[in-house]
DNA sequence: GTTGACATCCAAAACGTTTTGGGTTATCTT
DNA sequence: AAGATAACCCAAAACGTTTTGGATGTCAAC
């Protein structure tokens, strides 16, 4: 690899001058600058990013840690978000350092990435209740943004972007009620996920507004994956045969719910209406197509990156905390349209 | 941030000794080693990865560049591969540096990442005909592995993993023939993609074997996205009304083909059989579910990482070039099963 | 008491940049 | 012709590690 020293030797200038010439400082004459640049180009010089990072104490890199996967199934929401973040980062002149949690010790990845000075800032996804990761990032004082605000009873004293879960689930539930459903079940995410209470509140609000009773027995929980939705829905439907609709709190679980419905010999949309949340790309192609609450995943990724870059550059944020209004996408799984 | 110097000062040992104690060298006594480790722990020491990288000339990082996106649609195949690679990298003790192509100048991202010494090795996906990226990586001599071999008329003189495209498309086409189809169209990827000729060959082989004529007019091309498949199929079906089946060369295009079929008032599976390639997660949920050729995407990611790590460590590869046999997944879109 | 072996430690160099704090000319002012 | 100013250049330090090549001290063996 050719380095500054090599260019200095072949041009006869000092390392300092070569460095400053390439950086475009104005205390090097136009003639020598051009000469140095030409030589550097012809020698195929590429600055060593690591050395530069060490000296200038910045990396032009954003870190993100992907959650541990305990199943073979892919997390479509997360990978769409990841791609969105990747493109946005590149667009803003940043690279993306992706690290996966390996062991049970979830903090070690963060400590390695952040404490090791490998990134200028971090994006954190899927906030949890009293999230230790957020506490850590606050403590070390590194710039970070979060996809998803804190639980309602905790302070969201950090920059975030989030879809309005309550409003989204409210819209979905109300839609089901308007279609005539009176016995509506819900499959919630685990309680330690920060957005779970919001989604429950949206469900409750819609019931309340329609003078329908809120019954504990209609509420179950599943991990955010398909299998979790399937298990939860199976239990729900066998114990509560009067149900005619199920609100699932993300699309992956909604697909599982649909599986469970069919495995019980019922028809999705006709016998049991199903709705999801996220509008991952699968949703549109599901059988029947899934009525769901759309989050603009790619846009969220993009805005997260833009916020983070602002923070890194110590520029003030005009909207440090953004709540996006999700939109209800009505397809066939709720029975509103004929397929 | 606490550094070696700080630990050296509080313990009274030199920086050298602290460094060697933490690294577990045996020329530091057990007593002092323990003492130093304790102090380091209590001070919350995290080694500065950048400094370490500069000194030791290795980064424990794998690079991957995601292709430019000219549409809002996500590339499901690529993001599944990316997640697989991410997990596998973590599992092997590597981080993943993801960089997206921004400008039209596709090489600049590679030069920045590779020439800048930011990674120990690179994974390259979606090989193209006489791919300049491969030439570059060979030239600079950095370890790399490729997802997808070279075109049949070019040397595949690099380590790769690939699904056997020819066999996969052959299996899909033969299946259609066995179902009684005699007029089968195909939507190929662009010609500059390396696997395109293999897929065409699989199609031709199946026709030949069944004594069916190969007709140029039944062949079209689409970019690898859904819209490309839709356009291609629309043209194909209007110009060749005798067609009863279409082989699409990836799932995204197959979904587009299904759209086109329906927009022409025909029924997928009943009037026109459709098959895809990849088995991305959407395929299973398509309406009707898509008959396709499965590539084990996650496994490919995992094996790519393992190969790359071997190369980085200068360990010989037992199988530097792997061709995986894909399996035909029969669902309803080909009309073989009733939905 | 000298020698060698061993255990334990450390100063300094190196990795490739950027930046600091000048130094040397040449040109301009008076 | 001296002093001031500007234009151009550079040596050395710094970023935080790891590694090299000893230095020092202790102890056993002769």
Short mmCIF file of C-alpha atoms in Angstrom, two decimals, chain B residues 152-327:
data_model
loop_
_atom_site.label_atom_id
_atom_site.label_comp_id
_atom_site.label_asym_id
_atom_site.label_seq_id
_atom_site.Cartn_x
_atom_site.Cartn_y
_atom_site.Cartn_z
CA UNK B 152 -19.71 -20.05 -18.06
CA UNK B 153 -17.34 -18.55 -20.61
CA UNK B 154 -15.20 -16.85 -18.01
CA UNK B 155 -12.79 -18.32 -15.48
CA UNK B 156 -14.16 -18.74 -11.97
CA UNK B 157 -10.70 -18.52 -10.51
CA UNK B 158 -11.77 -17.31 -7.11
CA UNK B 159 -13.41 -18.86 -4.08
CA UNK B 160 -17.17 -18.86 -4.34
CA UNK B 161 -20.39 -20.41 -3.23
CA UNK B 162 -23.23 -20.65 -5.64
CA UNK B 163 -26.46 -22.44 -6.07
CA UNK B 164 -26.51 -24.56 -9.19
CA UNK B 165 -28.61 -22.26 -11.34
CA UNK B 166 -28.76 -24.58 -14.26
CA UNK B 167 -29.99 -27.49 -12.24
CA UNK B 168 -32.50 -25.33 -10.42
CA UNK B 169 -34.11 -23.87 -13.50
CA UNK B 170 -33.94 -27.26 -15.17
CA UNK B 171 -35.90 -28.76 -12.30
CA UNK B 172 -38.49 -26.01 -12.41
CA UNK B 173 -38.91 -26.22 -16.17
CA UNK B 174 -39.05 -30.00 -16.16
CA UNK B 175 -41.69 -29.88 -13.49
CA UNK B 176 -43.81 -27.62 -15.68
CA UNK B 177 -43.33 -29.95 -18.62
CA UNK B 178 -44.39 -32.90 -16.53
CA UNK B 179 -47.51 -30.98 -15.66
CA UNK B 180 -48.29 -30.94 -19.34
CA UNK B 181 -47.10 -27.51 -20.36
CA UNK B 182 -45.72 -27.28 -23.86
CA UNK B 183 -45.41 -23.54 -24.32
CA UNK B 184 -43.22 -22.20 -21.56
CA UNK B 185 -41.81 -18.70 -21.44
CA UNK B 186 -38.88 -17.52 -19.37
CA UNK B 187 -38.00 -14.20 -17.80
CA UNK B 188 -34.24 -13.99 -17.55
CA UNK B 189 -32.15 -11.55 -15.54
CA UNK B 190 -30.08 -9.00 -17.42
CA UNK B 191 -27.32 -10.48 -19.54
CA UNK B 192 -24.54 -8.89 -17.53
CA UNK B 193 -25.42 -10.93 -14.48
CA UNK B 194 -23.09 -13.90 -14.33
CA UNK B 195 -25.71 -16.51 -13.53
CA UNK B 196 -28.02 -15.62 -16.41
CA UNK B 197 -26.47 -18.02 -18.94
CA UNK B 198 -26.66 -20.90 -16.46
CA UNK B 199 -30.34 -20.30 -15.92
CA UNK B 200 -30.96 -20.13 -19.62
CA UNK B 201 -29.06 -23.39 -20.06
CA UNK B 202 -31.23 -25.11 -17.49
CA UNK B 203 -34.32 -24.00 -19.35
CA UNK B 204 -32.94 -25.14 -22.67
CA UNK B 205 -31.85 -28.49 -21.31
CA UNK B 206 -35.32 -29.24 -19.99
CA UNK B 207 -36.90 -28.34 -23.32
CA UNK B 208 -34.42 -30.38 -25.26
CA UNK B 209 -34.91 -33.38 -23.07
CA UNK B 210 -38.64 -33.22 -23.72
CA UNK B 211 -38.20 -32.66 -27.43
CA UNK B 212 -39.75 -29.25 -27.20
CA UNK B 213 -38.49 -26.47 -29.47
CA UNK B 214 -36.47 -23.62 -28.00
CA UNK B 215 -37.93 -20.40 -29.32
CA UNK B 216 -36.31 -17.01 -28.94
CA UNK B 217 -39.71 -15.38 -28.81
CA UNK B 218 -40.45 -17.10 -25.51
CA UNK B 219 -37.46 -15.49 -23.85
CA UNK B 220 -37.47 -12.06 -22.25
CA UNK B 221 -35.40 -10.16 -19.77
CA UNK B 222 -36.18 -8.12 -16.70
CA UNK B 223 -34.13 -6.45 -14.03
CA UNK B 224 -34.21 -8.57 -10.91
CA UNK B 225 -37.01 -6.63 -9.29
CA UNK B 226 -40.73 -7.06 -9.27
CA UNK B 227 -41.53 -4.35 -11.74
CA UNK B 228 -39.11 -5.83 -14.24
CA UNK B 229 -40.87 -9.15 -14.00
CA UNK B 230 -44.23 -7.52 -14.48
CA UNK B 231 -43.19 -5.65 -17.59
CA UNK B 232 -41.46 -8.64 -19.09
CA UNK B 233 -44.40 -10.94 -18.47
CA UNK B 234 -46.89 -8.46 -19.81
CA UNK B 235 -45.00 -8.18 -23.08
CA UNK B 236 -44.47 -11.92 -23.24
CA UNK B 237 -48.10 -12.81 -22.63
CA UNK B 238 -49.54 -10.32 -25.08
CA UNK B 239 -47.17 -11.35 -27.84
CA UNK B 240 -47.30 -15.08 -27.16
CA UNK B 241 -50.88 -15.92 -26.18
CA UNK B 242 -50.17 -19.63 -26.54
CA UNK B 243 -47.99 -19.64 -23.43
CA UNK B 244 -49.33 -21.57 -20.46
CA UNK B 245 -46.38 -21.24 -18.13
CA UNK B 246 -43.63 -18.78 -17.25
CA UNK B 247 -40.37 -19.51 -15.51
CA UNK B 248 -39.11 -16.43 -13.67
CA UNK B 249 -35.48 -16.38 -12.69
CA UNK B 250 -35.94 -14.98 -9.24
CA UNK B 251 -38.81 -14.64 -6.81
CA UNK B 252 -39.10 -10.88 -7.02
CA UNK B 253 -39.68 -11.10 -10.75
CA UNK B 254 -42.01 -14.05 -10.28
CA UNK B 255 -44.22 -11.87 -8.11
CA UNK B 256 -44.23 -9.32 -10.91
CA UNK B 257 -45.12 -12.02 -13.40
CA UNK B 258 -48.05 -13.02 -11.22
CA UNK B 259 -49.19 -9.42 -11.16
CA UNK B 260 -49.04 -9.23 -14.93
CA UNK B 261 -50.94 -12.47 -15.30
CA UNK B 262 -53.72 -11.20 -13.11
CA UNK B 263 -53.81 -7.80 -14.73
CA UNK B 264 -54.50 -9.57 -18.02
CA UNK B 265 -57.50 -11.28 -16.48
CA UNK B 266 -55.82 -14.67 -16.21
CA UNK B 267 -55.45 -16.83 -13.14
CA UNK B 268 -52.04 -17.83 -11.81
CA UNK B 269 -51.80 -21.58 -11.50
CA UNK B 270 -54.94 -22.26 -13.48
CA UNK B 271 -54.37 -20.37 -16.73
CA UNK B 272 -50.68 -19.58 -16.40
CA UNK B 273 -48.26 -21.52 -14.23
CA UNK B 274 -45.48 -19.48 -12.65
CA UNK B 275 -42.25 -20.49 -10.94
CA UNK B 276 -39.56 -18.46 -9.22
CA UNK B 277 -36.07 -18.83 -7.84
CA UNK B 278 -34.56 -18.13 -4.38
CA UNK B 279 -37.41 -18.92 -1.99
CA UNK B 280 -37.25 -15.62 -0.21
CA UNK B 281 -39.64 -15.47 2.69
CA UNK B 282 -42.33 -13.73 0.64
CA UNK B 283 -42.59 -16.71 -1.70
CA UNK B 284 -44.41 -18.87 0.78
CA UNK B 285 -47.02 -16.20 1.38
CA UNK B 286 -47.68 -15.18 -2.18
CA UNK B 287 -51.14 -15.58 -3.65
CA UNK B 288 -51.08 -18.31 -4.70
CA UNK B 289 -47.97 -19.52 -2.88
CA UNK B 290 -45.04 -19.51 -5.23
CA UNK B 291 -43.48 -22.66 -6.58
CA UNK B 292 -39.81 -21.87 -6.55
CA UNK B 293 -36.26 -23.13 -6.39
CA UNK B 294 -34.86 -22.81 -2.91
CA UNK B 295 -31.42 -21.46 -2.20
CA UNK B 296 -30.40 -21.80 1.44
CA UNK B 297 -29.68 -18.09 1.71
CA UNK B 298 -28.79 -18.00 5.38
CA UNK B 299 -26.54 -21.01 4.98
CA UNK B 300 -24.82 -19.43 2.02
CA UNK B 301 -24.09 -16.37 4.12
CA UNK B 302 -22.72 -18.50 6.87
CA UNK B 303 -20.48 -20.53 4.61
CA UNK B 304 -19.22 -17.45 2.84
CA UNK B 305 -18.07 -16.06 6.16
CA UNK B 306 -16.43 -19.29 7.17
CA UNK B 307 -14.56 -19.52 3.89
CA UNK B 308 -13.43 -15.93 4.15
CA UNK B 309 -12.20 -16.40 7.70
CA UNK B 310 -10.16 -19.39 6.54
CA UNK B 311 -8.59 -17.36 3.80
CA UNK B 312 -7.81 -14.49 6.13
CA UNK B 313 -6.07 -16.91 8.48
CA UNK B 314 -4.22 -18.44 5.56
CA UNK B 315 -5.75 -21.79 6.19
CA UNK B 316 -6.33 -23.92 3.13
CA UNK B 317 -9.88 -24.36 1.96
CA UNK B 318 -11.06 -27.87 1.48
CA UNK B 319 -13.74 -26.69 -0.94
CA UNK B 320 -12.80 -23.34 -2.39
CA UNK B 321 -15.64 -23.56 -4.87
CA UNK B 322 -18.97 -24.89 -3.78
CA UNK B 323 -21.98 -25.51 -5.93
CA UNK B 324 -25.06 -26.17 -3.87
CA UNK B 325 -27.90 -28.19 -5.26
CA UNK B 326 -31.04 -26.14 -4.92
CA UNK B 327 -34.32 -27.89 -4.28
#
